[in-house]
Each structure stands twice: as structure tokens, then as C-alpha cells.
Amino acid sequence: MTDQKGAEQVAMSLAEQALNEARARYAPSEAPLSVGAERVKKQRVRKAITNTTSDTLQDMQKTLWATADKMRANMDAAEYKHIVLGLIFLKYISDSFAGRRAELALKFADASNDYYLGSEDPELLANELEERDYYKEVNVFWVPEVARWESLRAAAKQVDIGKRIDEALAAIEAENPPLKNILDKRYARAQLPDGKLGELVDLISTIGFGGDANQARDLLGQVYEYFLGQFASAEGKKGGQFYTPASIVKTLVAVLNPHHGKVYDPCCGSGGMFVQSEKFIEAHGGKLGDVSIYGQESNPTTWRLAAMNLAIRGIDFNLGKEPGDTFLRNQHRDLRADFVLANPPFNVSDWWHGSLEGDPRWAYGTPPQGNANYAWLQHMLFHLKSSGRAGIVLANGSMSSSQNTEGDIRRAMVEADVVEVMVALPGQLFFNTQIPACLWFLTKQKIVRPGEVLFIDARKLGSNVSRVQIELLDSDIERIAQTVANWRGEPLDVGGEIAEYNDISGFCRSVKLAEIAEHGYVLTPGRYVGAEAVEDDYEAFADKMQNLTALLGEQLAKGVVLDQLIRQKLGGLGYEF
């Protein structure tokens, strides 16, 4: 028992050390420079700081995860994730509140500030700091005293810490209507070994940068996202129900370029599509709030994860009044979005209800009752603006299936020219399924290249991150996105560059609708892009075989020598065979 406790203390110490390094990276102290020298200095070191900060944050995230996972003991990962992620969210709310409170205290004492109180009365200052409007005006959640993190950390070793956390969450919901029914109050009944919940509170207390709410939000958001991915991996098949691998989300976002307007995900899981959209916008010169977020999710616990994932990043959202089935209880009936991004569950067989017969969403044909793939595609087209674009992840079978009405619906979609780009993905990208997947990109109004579809075969891209999983590298994603941008004639960035589009054998090809019709409206990229061109070395076959045979002979001879050497070395050690 003592050894175990000592190991956990070492792990906690490592977590704090990693965090301290991250803090140093985020706030490096530098001597004042002239304006010109500062600009040069910033340009020179920005990339280095970004890289080292990223490395340090990754180390910190891994350390935190390893420590938190050890505390899980025998609790199921599916249950434990709500415990951990709920606490991270509570810490974020409290850090943001504390940051705003510290900022107000300075303003109240500054005679040149509009917030100046004109008095040093401690009681007046304390009362002003408790005024809710000061927090709400900057979109910071109001945190009652009982729910503030310092109060919970002080009680971390108490036997009723679970009950106290539940009461804190209830108090926060009562004070902040947007969070009503979102926070998961399950801590009093959590099946954790004695003392582990308190230790988890202590661990999560190490996350954050103190008074700076923006830095706290950024770090906690990254930790939340990292933990979501780790829990999805730990849960395996079930993990895919709430988490889409980041490289797939990045690919959808990079191709769609959702830089403004309304973004919709009808099966939003934990909200990863929205988070990545905001990241994309900020990375390309936009700002938080350039898009409006709309989503829906049927699983209640996943719906809460999404709401927390967005709130922790300060993203305004509308996920409907409650969790609900997108087909049967469409909570955004009148929405027409600029962009739709989604990873719906593959090949769902129990989605149909009699009330869906004759639904206006089925503009290209009624989907088969035993598979929802073409219901998802048509639902998303229905919710697009006339100038909108959609990106959807589906099983490969959706590109060629002719079961029931699927072939007829696909034909109608192709003939209506709403299919813009098809991308075949490499296998093993998902936690929850080995089913090969593809990306559909749809548009209602094909301004450039009408009557054509771009096919991309990306099955050979990606890199192994584990024995059972592959992810697309940033360079792979950029290659796909830039190919689409060149084909559309639209740069990825405002003022960005595009090159002339050219077909590349084995990778991409622009195909006329007439040719697609000749292939029975099958949309599998491999059928159209052809084989990858192999560079001819102009060596005669007979000469090549002679050279290869000679090389093989040399290698076999070398193998015999090495065999003898190994036998000799082992014999010298007394191991003869």
C-alpha cells in the first residue's frame, strides 16, 4: 500500500513539473526590445516557442492521463470518463471565474479605470466582486462560493467530497441557465476506491495557469480534448460513439473551409467537429464567433460531453433543448446551414419509424428501412443553404451499394449534380470499427466545374500511430485539401495561392457525370483514378533479373557468414548447437 501511494505521489509530482514547464513556455520573460527588433525576434522565435510548448503540453497531457488512469482502478472507462471530464470542466469554470474576479479587483482600485470604486472599503469591494453582471458581461459563468474550486480542493480529503461536488454542480446549473441539465451529477455514487476521488481533485487542481482565464481556457480545452481521445481509445468500439479521430475531423474541416455563417452537425457526438472548425477559423485569420454552432445528439451523456466541450472553449452553441433522435425529433427544422459536418453511425439498421414516410427530406428517394446511410445524406442536403457545402463520413459501401433503393437514390443525387468530391480513406482510422470509410462532399449549387465530380483515392496515405490504428498526417490532410482547392479554383486562405488542377494517376481525377453513369453511378474513387504511375527505369527485363539474382546470391552468402559468426559467439559463451 505504501509503495502504491509513493508511486502516485511521484506521478503527481511529474504532472506538476510538466505543468510548471508549460507555464514557463507560455510566459517566457524577455527584455524590452525596439519595435523593429521585437518584430524580427517574434518572427524568429514564434515557431520554436510553438513547437516546444506543444511538446511540453503533450508531455503534460500524457502524465496527467497516466496518473488519472491509475486512479481509475477497476472502474469501467465509460463511467470514469464522466467523472474526470466533469471535474476538468468544473475546474475550467472556476478558473475563468477566478481570473475575472482578479481582473475586477485591479480595475476597482485603478483611478483611471471606468470600474474604479473610489473607495478602499473592504466590505464594499467584497460586495462588488460578488455582483453577477460583471461576469456575465464577458461571458464568464457565475460560480457560487460553494462551487468554487478552492472550496472543493480544501474538502478533497473529506469522505463526502462526492456529495459536495454534486451540490457544487447543481448550484452552478441553478445560477447559469445555459448549463441546465448539462452537468452530470454522479459523484456521490461513483464507485471509486476510498480516497481516489479526492486524489483526482488534487490532480486536476494542478491544471491551469492561475489568474489568466484565457490561458486556463486554452490549456483546459486541450486537456479535455486529449482525455476525450484517450477515453475513446480505452473504450474501443464504444469510444467511436462519442469521438471522431482528430485527423478525420481536420480533413473534413480543411476541405470545407467553414470560415463563416452557420455550421451544423446532426449527430455531433462530443462536439469535435465544432471545436476543429473554430480552431481552423482562428488559424486562418478569423475570430471566435465568426460561425454559429448548431447540433443534435441522441445520447444524453454524449450530449452533455459536447455541451461541456464547447463551453470550456467559450464557444456559443445550440444543441437543441435536450438530447433527441435527429430523424424523429429534428430540433432544427428551419435551419439552413452554410456548412454541415458529420460522422453519423455507419449502417444503422433500426432507425426507421412509420412517421418518416413521405418526409420532405427524402427529395431523392425514400431511404431503405434497414440502413440509414442515405437518410443521413439527404437529411444533410435538406439542411444546406442553396450555396452551402456538406462533408460526411460514411462506410465505403455507401459509394456502391444497390440494395433496396440506395442505388436509385445515389443515381438521383449524381444526376442532380449535388455530389462534389468523393474521398476514399485508409483503413484503421477509427477506434470503433475496421469498416473502411470514405468522405462525401455535397453541394446544392456547383458554381465551378458543374457536371463533374472530383475523386481522390487517399487509401495509401496516413501513418501508423499504434499496431491497430492509423492517422492522417498534417501533410496528408494538406495534400487532400489543396487538391480540392485547386480543382475548385478557390484558395484555402483569403489571398492564398492555388495551382492549376491536374489529374494524378492513382490519386485524383475529375470525372464527367456521363462517365459515372457508364459505371452504374458507383462513386468508388479507385474505379476512376486508375493505377499509380510507376517510373520506368528503362532497364531490360533480362538485365534486371540478372542483377537481382546476383544481389540475392551475395545476400545469401553473407547470411551464411553471419550464421557461422553467431554460432561462434554463442559457443564462446557455452551455448553450442
Short mmCIF file of C-alpha atoms in Angstrom, two decimals, residues 2-454:
data_model
loop_
_atom_site.label_atom_id
_atom_site.label_comp_id
_atom_site.label_asym_id
_atom_site.label_seq_id
_atom_site.Cartn_x
_atom_site.Cartn_y
_atom_site.Cartn_z
CA THR A 2 2.85 2.38 0.92
CA ASP A 3 4.65 1.66 -2.36
CA GLN A 4 1.46 2.34 -4.33
CA LYS A 5 0.90 5.64 -2.53
CA GLY A 6 4.52 6.61 -3.13
CA ALA A 7 4.20 5.85 -6.84
CA GLU A 8 1.09 8.01 -7.09
CA GLN A 9 2.87 10.87 -5.31
CA VAL A 10 5.74 10.60 -7.81
CA ALA A 11 3.24 10.67 -10.68
CA MET A 12 1.53 13.73 -9.20
CA SER A 13 4.92 15.40 -8.86
CA LEU A 14 5.70 14.65 -12.50
CA ALA A 15 2.37 16.17 -13.53
CA GLU A 16 3.10 19.35 -11.59
CA GLN A 17 6.61 19.52 -13.03
CA ALA A 18 5.29 19.20 -16.58
CA LEU A 19 2.74 21.92 -15.88
CA ASN A 20 5.39 24.26 -14.48
CA GLU A 21 7.42 23.77 -17.66
CA ALA A 22 4.33 24.50 -19.74
CA ARG A 23 3.73 27.69 -17.78
CA ALA A 24 7.30 28.79 -18.43
CA ARG A 25 6.92 28.12 -22.13
CA TYR A 26 3.67 30.06 -22.30
CA ALA A 27 5.02 33.10 -20.49
CA PRO A 28 8.73 33.49 -21.34
CA SER A 29 10.36 36.55 -19.77
CA GLU A 30 12.14 38.74 -22.27
CA ALA A 31 13.97 42.04 -22.05
CA PRO A 32 12.33 45.03 -23.80
CA LEU A 33 13.21 45.41 -27.46
CA SER A 34 12.79 48.14 -30.02
CA VAL A 35 9.70 47.81 -32.23
CA GLY A 36 11.70 46.64 -35.24
CA ALA A 37 13.89 44.26 -33.26
CA GLU A 38 10.83 42.89 -31.45
CA ARG A 39 9.09 42.12 -34.74
CA VAL A 40 12.16 40.25 -36.05
CA LYS A 41 12.57 38.48 -32.70
CA LYS A 42 8.90 37.38 -32.68
CA GLN A 43 9.11 36.05 -36.21
CA ARG A 44 12.27 34.12 -35.38
CA VAL A 45 11.16 32.51 -32.12
CA ARG A 46 7.40 32.10 -32.62
CA LYS A 47 7.83 28.76 -34.36
CA ALA A 48 10.34 27.49 -31.80
CA ILE A 49 8.12 28.50 -28.87
CA THR A 50 5.09 26.91 -30.53
CA ASN A 51 6.97 23.64 -31.06
CA THR A 52 8.43 23.47 -27.55
CA THR A 53 5.12 24.48 -25.99
CA SER A 54 3.38 21.77 -27.99
CA ASP A 55 5.93 19.17 -26.88
CA THR A 56 5.65 20.24 -23.24
CA LEU A 57 1.84 20.18 -23.34
CA GLN A 58 1.91 16.72 -24.86
CA ASP A 59 4.20 15.50 -22.08
CA MET A 60 1.91 17.09 -19.51
CA GLN A 61 -1.22 15.55 -21.05
CA LYS A 62 0.37 12.10 -21.10
CA THR A 63 1.48 12.42 -17.49
CA LEU A 64 -1.92 13.62 -16.35
CA TRP A 65 -3.64 10.81 -18.24
CA ALA A 66 -1.33 8.12 -16.83
CA THR A 67 -1.91 9.40 -13.30
CA ALA A 68 -5.68 9.76 -13.70
CA ASP A 69 -5.96 6.34 -15.35
CA LYS A 70 -4.09 4.72 -12.45
CA MET A 71 -6.63 6.20 -10.04
CA ARG A 72 -9.44 4.58 -12.03
CA ALA A 73 -8.61 1.18 -10.53
CA ASN A 74 -11.31 -1.24 -11.75
CA MET A 75 -13.93 1.34 -12.77
CA ASP A 76 -15.14 0.99 -16.36
CA ALA A 77 -13.66 3.65 -18.69
CA ALA A 78 -17.14 4.53 -19.98
CA GLU A 79 -18.17 5.55 -16.45
CA TYR A 80 -14.86 7.06 -15.38
CA LYS A 81 -14.70 9.50 -18.31
CA HIS A 82 -17.72 11.39 -16.96
CA ILE A 83 -16.04 11.66 -13.56
CA VAL A 84 -12.78 13.04 -14.96
CA LEU A 85 -14.17 15.28 -17.72
CA GLY A 86 -16.80 16.72 -15.38
CA LEU A 87 -14.10 17.74 -12.91
CA ILE A 88 -11.97 19.29 -15.68
CA PHE A 89 -15.00 21.31 -16.76
CA LEU A 90 -15.70 22.40 -13.17
CA LYS A 91 -12.07 23.48 -12.82
CA TYR A 92 -12.34 25.47 -16.06
CA ILE A 93 -15.45 27.31 -14.86
CA SER A 94 -13.80 28.12 -11.56
CA ASP A 95 -10.52 29.26 -13.16
CA SER A 96 -12.35 31.55 -15.58
CA PHE A 97 -14.39 32.99 -12.71
CA ALA A 98 -11.27 33.49 -10.54
CA GLY A 99 -9.48 35.15 -13.45
CA ARG A 100 -12.30 37.63 -13.99
CA ARG A 101 -12.51 38.26 -10.24
CA ALA A 102 -8.79 39.11 -10.04
CA GLU A 103 -9.15 41.39 -13.08
CA LEU A 104 -12.07 43.22 -11.45
CA ALA A 105 -10.17 43.73 -8.20
CA LEU A 106 -7.44 45.55 -10.12
CA LYS A 107 -9.93 47.67 -12.05
CA PHE A 108 -11.84 48.65 -8.92
CA ALA A 109 -8.61 50.01 -7.41
CA ASP A 110 -7.41 51.86 -10.54
CA ALA A 111 -8.44 55.54 -10.50
CA SER A 112 -8.01 55.77 -14.29
CA ASN A 113 -10.37 52.86 -14.97
CA ASP A 114 -14.11 53.13 -15.64
CA TYR A 115 -14.67 50.46 -12.98
CA TYR A 116 -12.92 52.49 -10.24
CA LEU A 117 -14.90 52.32 -6.98
CA GLY A 118 -13.44 55.42 -5.37
CA SER A 119 -13.26 53.68 -2.02
CA GLU A 120 -10.93 51.28 -0.23
CA ASP A 121 -13.68 49.89 1.98
CA PRO A 122 -13.05 46.09 2.07
CA GLU A 123 -16.75 45.35 2.55
CA LEU A 124 -17.72 47.42 -0.49
CA LEU A 125 -15.02 45.71 -2.58
CA ALA A 126 -16.17 42.25 -1.46
CA ASN A 127 -19.79 43.05 -2.33
CA GLU A 128 -18.89 44.42 -5.75
CA LEU A 129 -16.84 41.31 -6.54
CA GLU A 130 -19.98 39.24 -5.95
CA GLU A 131 -22.06 41.18 -8.50
CA ARG A 132 -23.07 38.69 -11.20
CA ASP A 133 -23.37 41.23 -14.02
CA TYR A 134 -19.62 41.85 -14.03
CA TYR A 135 -19.07 38.22 -15.00
CA LYS A 136 -21.96 37.73 -17.38
CA GLU A 137 -20.96 40.78 -19.43
CA VAL A 138 -17.79 38.95 -20.54
CA ASN A 139 -19.45 35.52 -20.90
CA VAL A 140 -17.92 34.10 -17.73
CA PHE A 141 -20.14 31.68 -15.82
CA TRP A 142 -21.14 32.82 -12.33
CA VAL A 143 -19.77 30.40 -9.72
CA PRO A 144 -21.41 30.39 -6.26
CA GLU A 145 -18.98 30.27 -3.34
CA VAL A 146 -19.85 26.66 -2.50
CA ALA A 147 -18.85 25.60 -6.02
CA ARG A 148 -15.54 27.42 -6.29
CA TRP A 149 -12.61 25.11 -6.85
CA GLU A 150 -10.63 26.27 -3.81
CA SER A 151 -13.56 25.24 -1.59
CA LEU A 152 -13.70 21.80 -3.17
CA ARG A 153 -9.95 21.29 -3.04
CA ALA A 154 -9.94 22.19 0.66
CA ALA A 155 -12.51 19.43 1.20
CA ALA A 156 -10.86 16.89 -1.14
CA LYS A 157 -9.93 14.52 1.71
CA GLN A 158 -13.40 14.57 3.27
CA VAL A 159 -15.48 11.39 2.95
CA ASP A 160 -18.39 13.37 1.49
CA ILE A 161 -16.38 15.02 -1.31
CA GLY A 162 -18.60 13.31 -3.92
CA LYS A 163 -21.74 14.82 -2.40
CA ARG A 164 -20.07 18.24 -2.25
CA ILE A 165 -19.14 18.10 -5.95
CA ASP A 166 -22.72 17.16 -6.90
CA GLU A 167 -24.03 20.09 -4.85
CA ALA A 168 -21.49 22.41 -6.50
CA LEU A 169 -22.62 21.34 -9.97
CA ALA A 170 -26.27 21.77 -9.02
CA ALA A 171 -25.53 25.27 -7.70
CA ILE A 172 -23.73 26.24 -10.94
CA GLU A 173 -26.65 24.98 -13.06
CA ALA A 174 -29.10 26.96 -10.92
CA GLU A 175 -27.12 30.18 -11.46
CA ASN A 176 -26.40 29.65 -15.18
CA PRO A 177 -29.48 28.68 -17.28
CA PRO A 178 -27.39 27.74 -20.37
CA LEU A 179 -25.89 24.89 -18.31
CA LYS A 180 -29.23 23.50 -17.10
CA ASN A 181 -29.32 19.68 -17.32
CA ILE A 182 -25.84 19.60 -18.85
CA LEU A 183 -23.64 18.87 -15.82
CA ASP A 184 -23.54 15.20 -14.83
CA LYS A 185 -24.10 14.89 -11.07
CA ARG A 186 -22.89 11.35 -10.34
CA TYR A 187 -20.02 11.88 -7.90
CA ALA A 188 -21.75 10.82 -4.67
CA ARG A 189 -22.45 7.39 -6.16
CA ALA A 190 -19.14 6.98 -8.01
CA GLN A 191 -17.70 3.50 -7.48
CA LEU A 192 -14.13 4.64 -6.82
CA PRO A 193 -11.91 3.21 -4.06
CA ASP A 194 -11.77 5.24 -0.84
CA GLY A 195 -9.84 8.46 -1.24
CA LYS A 196 -9.41 8.22 -5.04
CA LEU A 197 -11.93 10.94 -5.85
CA GLY A 198 -10.10 13.34 -3.55
CA GLU A 199 -6.79 12.42 -5.18
CA LEU A 200 -8.35 13.09 -8.58
CA VAL A 201 -9.44 16.55 -7.36
CA ASP A 202 -5.85 17.19 -6.23
CA LEU A 203 -4.50 16.07 -9.63
CA ILE A 204 -6.88 18.27 -11.62
CA SER A 205 -6.00 21.15 -9.29
CA THR A 206 -2.59 21.19 -10.96
CA ILE A 207 -4.12 22.09 -14.35
CA GLY A 208 -4.34 25.76 -15.19
CA PHE A 209 -2.38 28.97 -15.16
CA GLY A 210 -3.88 30.65 -12.15
CA GLY A 211 -5.34 34.09 -12.79
CA ASP A 212 -5.24 34.25 -16.59
CA ALA A 213 -8.64 32.97 -17.75
CA ASN A 214 -7.64 32.85 -21.42
CA GLN A 215 -4.60 30.67 -20.74
CA ALA A 216 -6.62 28.48 -18.38
CA ARG A 217 -9.31 28.04 -21.04
CA ASP A 218 -6.75 27.15 -23.71
CA LEU A 219 -4.92 24.60 -21.57
CA LEU A 220 -8.03 23.02 -20.06
CA GLY A 221 -9.61 22.81 -23.51
CA GLN A 222 -6.58 20.93 -24.82
CA VAL A 223 -6.53 18.59 -21.82
CA TYR A 224 -10.27 17.94 -22.22
CA GLU A 225 -9.81 17.10 -25.92
CA TYR A 226 -6.81 14.87 -25.20
CA PHE A 227 -8.69 12.98 -22.47
CA LEU A 228 -11.69 12.50 -24.79
CA GLY A 229 -9.40 10.81 -27.29
CA GLN A 230 -7.75 8.66 -24.63
CA PHE A 231 -11.11 7.55 -23.24
CA ALA A 232 -12.31 6.72 -26.76
CA SER A 233 -9.21 4.57 -27.23
CA ALA A 234 -9.71 2.91 -23.82
CA GLU A 235 -13.34 2.11 -24.61
CA GLY A 236 -12.51 0.72 -28.04
CA LYS A 237 -15.67 0.06 -30.03
CA LYS A 238 -17.89 2.12 -27.72
CA GLY A 239 -15.49 5.06 -27.96
CA GLY A 240 -16.47 5.76 -31.54
CA GLN A 241 -19.97 6.66 -30.39
CA PHE A 242 -18.75 9.97 -28.98
CA TYR A 243 -15.40 10.66 -30.63
CA THR A 244 -14.25 11.03 -34.25
CA PRO A 245 -10.44 10.76 -34.67
CA ALA A 246 -8.92 14.22 -34.99
CA SER A 247 -7.26 13.61 -38.36
CA ILE A 248 -10.62 12.80 -39.98
CA VAL A 249 -12.24 15.90 -38.48
CA LYS A 250 -9.31 18.03 -39.65
CA THR A 251 -9.69 16.66 -43.18
CA LEU A 252 -13.41 17.46 -43.32
CA VAL A 253 -12.81 20.96 -41.97
CA ALA A 254 -9.83 21.67 -44.24
CA VAL A 255 -11.78 20.71 -47.38
CA LEU A 256 -14.99 22.52 -46.40
CA ASN A 257 -13.19 25.65 -45.12
CA PRO A 258 -16.03 26.71 -42.74
CA HIS A 259 -14.92 30.32 -42.25
CA HIS A 260 -18.29 31.99 -41.61
CA GLY A 261 -22.01 31.51 -41.12
CA LYS A 262 -23.93 28.57 -39.65
CA VAL A 263 -22.23 25.23 -39.01
CA TYR A 264 -24.41 22.18 -38.32
CA ASP A 265 -23.71 18.62 -37.16
CA PRO A 266 -26.86 16.46 -36.82
CA CYS A 267 -25.04 13.72 -34.87
CA CYS A 268 -22.44 15.80 -33.05
CA GLY A 269 -21.04 13.29 -30.55
CA SER A 270 -18.77 15.20 -28.16
CA GLY A 271 -18.57 18.27 -30.44
CA GLY A 272 -15.20 17.66 -32.10
CA MET A 273 -16.36 18.99 -35.49
CA PHE A 274 -17.28 22.33 -33.92
CA VAL A 275 -14.06 22.64 -31.92
CA GLN A 276 -11.96 21.93 -35.01
CA SER A 277 -13.98 24.45 -37.05
CA GLU A 278 -13.22 27.17 -34.51
CA LYS A 279 -9.54 26.18 -34.47
CA PHE A 280 -9.46 26.35 -38.27
CA ILE A 281 -11.04 29.79 -38.33
CA GLU A 282 -8.63 31.20 -35.74
CA ALA A 283 -5.62 29.63 -37.52
CA HIS A 284 -6.68 31.27 -40.79
CA GLY A 285 -7.10 34.80 -39.52
CA GLY A 286 -10.71 34.71 -38.34
CA LYS A 287 -12.02 35.06 -34.81
CA LEU A 288 -14.16 33.13 -32.37
CA GLY A 289 -17.78 33.85 -33.14
CA ASP A 290 -17.46 34.08 -36.93
CA VAL A 291 -19.64 30.96 -37.07
CA SER A 292 -22.84 29.95 -35.30
CA ILE A 293 -22.93 26.39 -33.99
CA TYR A 294 -25.96 24.09 -34.31
CA GLY A 295 -26.02 20.42 -33.40
CA GLN A 296 -28.05 17.48 -32.17
CA GLU A 297 -27.17 14.27 -30.34
CA SER A 298 -29.42 11.44 -29.21
CA ASN A 299 -27.25 10.02 -26.42
CA PRO A 300 -27.84 12.05 -23.21
CA THR A 301 -24.37 11.56 -21.71
CA THR A 302 -22.66 12.33 -25.02
CA TRP A 303 -24.87 15.42 -25.45
CA ARG A 304 -23.54 16.66 -22.09
CA LEU A 305 -19.95 15.97 -23.15
CA ALA A 306 -20.49 18.08 -26.27
CA ALA A 307 -22.01 20.96 -24.33
CA MET A 308 -19.09 20.97 -21.88
CA ASN A 309 -16.54 20.62 -24.69
CA LEU A 310 -17.93 23.75 -26.36
CA ALA A 311 -18.50 25.74 -23.18
CA ILE A 312 -14.96 25.06 -21.97
CA ARG A 313 -13.71 26.87 -25.09
CA GLY A 314 -16.12 29.78 -24.85
CA ILE A 315 -18.00 28.71 -27.99
CA ASP A 316 -21.68 29.69 -28.18
CA PHE A 317 -23.83 26.79 -29.30
CA ASN A 318 -27.33 25.48 -29.85
CA LEU A 319 -27.52 21.71 -29.36
CA GLY A 320 -31.30 21.72 -29.06
CA LYS A 321 -33.29 21.85 -25.84
CA GLU A 322 -32.43 18.25 -24.99
CA PRO A 323 -30.93 15.08 -26.46
CA GLY A 324 -33.05 13.68 -29.26
CA ASP A 325 -33.17 11.44 -32.34
CA THR A 326 -32.30 13.58 -35.37
CA PHE A 327 -34.70 11.80 -37.72
CA LEU A 328 -37.71 11.59 -35.40
CA ARG A 329 -37.23 14.74 -33.29
CA ASN A 330 -35.46 17.18 -35.56
CA GLN A 331 -34.78 20.17 -33.29
CA HIS A 332 -33.54 22.45 -36.08
CA ARG A 333 -36.29 22.02 -38.66
CA ASP A 334 -35.96 25.52 -40.12
CA LEU A 335 -32.16 25.64 -40.12
CA ARG A 336 -30.42 26.12 -43.45
CA ALA A 337 -26.69 25.91 -42.78
CA ASP A 338 -23.67 27.21 -44.66
CA PHE A 339 -21.71 24.11 -43.70
CA VAL A 340 -22.68 20.65 -42.48
CA LEU A 341 -20.02 18.35 -40.99
CA ALA A 342 -20.91 14.95 -39.62
CA ASN A 343 -19.72 11.45 -38.79
CA PRO A 344 -23.00 9.56 -38.41
CA PRO A 345 -23.03 5.97 -37.14
CA PHE A 346 -22.40 3.59 -40.04
CA ASN A 347 -25.12 1.35 -41.47
CA VAL A 348 -27.70 1.90 -38.70
CA SER A 349 -30.46 -0.68 -39.18
CA ASP A 350 -33.07 0.33 -36.57
CA TRP A 351 -33.62 3.97 -37.47
CA TRP A 352 -36.95 3.85 -39.33
CA HIS A 353 -40.37 4.87 -38.00
CA GLY A 354 -43.66 4.96 -39.88
CA SER A 355 -43.94 8.71 -39.33
CA LEU A 356 -40.95 9.22 -41.67
CA GLU A 357 -42.88 8.02 -44.72
CA GLY A 358 -43.22 10.93 -47.19
CA ASP A 359 -40.83 13.13 -45.18
CA PRO A 360 -39.79 16.24 -47.18
CA ARG A 361 -36.14 15.40 -46.51
CA TRP A 362 -36.30 12.43 -48.91
CA ALA A 363 -36.00 14.58 -52.05
CA TYR A 364 -34.03 11.91 -53.94
CA GLY A 365 -35.98 8.87 -52.77
CA THR A 366 -37.14 7.17 -49.57
CA PRO A 367 -34.14 5.54 -47.84
CA PRO A 368 -34.30 1.80 -47.13
CA GLN A 369 -35.66 0.97 -43.69
CA GLY A 370 -32.71 -1.31 -42.93
CA ASN A 371 -29.88 1.20 -43.45
CA ALA A 372 -29.73 4.92 -42.53
CA ASN A 373 -26.76 5.93 -44.70
CA TYR A 374 -28.86 7.61 -47.40
CA ALA A 375 -31.18 9.08 -44.80
CA TRP A 376 -28.17 10.92 -43.32
CA LEU A 377 -27.02 12.15 -46.74
CA GLN A 378 -30.46 13.52 -47.61
CA HIS A 379 -31.04 14.99 -44.14
CA MET A 380 -27.83 17.00 -44.52
CA LEU A 381 -28.66 18.16 -48.04
CA PHE A 382 -32.07 19.26 -46.79
CA HIS A 383 -30.45 21.47 -44.14
CA LEU A 384 -27.99 23.14 -46.53
CA LYS A 385 -28.41 26.65 -47.87
CA SER A 386 -28.51 26.89 -51.65
CA SER A 387 -24.84 27.96 -51.52
CA GLY A 388 -23.87 25.58 -48.70
CA ARG A 389 -21.50 22.61 -48.59
CA ALA A 390 -21.53 19.40 -46.57
CA GLY A 391 -18.87 16.87 -45.59
CA ILE A 392 -19.94 13.46 -44.27
CA VAL A 393 -18.03 10.36 -43.14
CA LEU A 394 -19.72 7.11 -44.22
CA ALA A 395 -18.85 3.44 -44.72
CA ASN A 396 -17.32 2.57 -48.09
CA GLY A 397 -20.38 0.52 -49.01
CA SER A 398 -22.37 3.72 -49.38
CA MET A 399 -20.44 4.53 -52.58
CA SER A 400 -21.53 1.42 -54.44
CA SER A 401 -24.45 -0.29 -52.67
CA SER A 402 -27.53 -1.01 -54.75
CA GLN A 403 -29.55 -2.71 -52.02
CA ASN A 404 -33.19 -1.70 -51.89
CA THR A 405 -33.39 1.94 -53.05
CA GLU A 406 -29.79 3.04 -52.36
CA GLY A 407 -28.62 2.73 -55.97
CA ASP A 408 -31.61 4.74 -57.19
CA ILE A 409 -31.06 7.49 -54.61
CA ARG A 410 -27.35 7.72 -55.47
CA ARG A 411 -28.23 7.96 -59.18
CA ALA A 412 -30.71 10.78 -58.47
CA MET A 413 -28.09 12.65 -56.41
CA VAL A 414 -25.45 12.31 -59.12
CA GLU A 415 -27.86 13.42 -61.86
CA ALA A 416 -28.90 16.41 -59.71
CA ASP A 417 -25.17 17.29 -59.55
CA VAL A 418 -25.10 17.60 -55.75
CA VAL A 419 -22.06 15.28 -55.32
CA GLU A 420 -18.90 17.39 -55.46
CA VAL A 421 -15.96 15.35 -54.10
CA MET A 422 -15.50 11.70 -53.04
CA VAL A 423 -12.50 10.64 -50.93
CA ALA A 424 -11.57 7.04 -50.12
CA LEU A 425 -9.81 6.89 -46.73
CA PRO A 426 -7.15 4.46 -45.47
CA GLY A 427 -8.30 1.65 -43.19
CA GLN A 428 -7.84 1.52 -39.38
CA LEU A 429 -8.60 5.22 -38.81
CA PHE A 430 -11.34 4.58 -36.25
CA PHE A 431 -11.36 3.32 -32.67
CA ASN A 432 -14.69 1.56 -33.00
CA THR A 433 -14.69 -0.16 -36.40
CA GLN A 434 -12.39 -1.63 -39.02
CA ILE A 435 -15.00 -0.93 -41.72
CA PRO A 436 -13.28 1.10 -44.48
CA ALA A 437 -14.66 4.64 -44.67
CA CYS A 438 -15.00 7.44 -47.17
CA LEU A 439 -15.81 11.15 -47.25
CA TRP A 440 -18.75 12.56 -49.22
CA PHE A 441 -18.67 16.27 -50.04
CA LEU A 442 -22.00 17.63 -51.24
CA THR A 443 -23.21 20.99 -52.52
CA LYS A 444 -26.55 22.26 -53.75
CA GLN A 445 -25.09 24.76 -56.19
CA LYS A 446 -21.94 23.66 -58.00
CA ILE A 447 -20.66 27.01 -59.29
CA VAL A 448 -17.31 25.69 -60.57
CA ARG A 449 -17.00 22.50 -62.60
CA PRO A 450 -20.71 21.72 -62.93
CA GLY A 451 -21.30 18.23 -64.28
CA GLU A 452 -18.05 16.91 -62.77
CA VAL A 453 -17.09 15.02 -59.62
CA LEU A 454 -13.59 15.00 -58.12
#
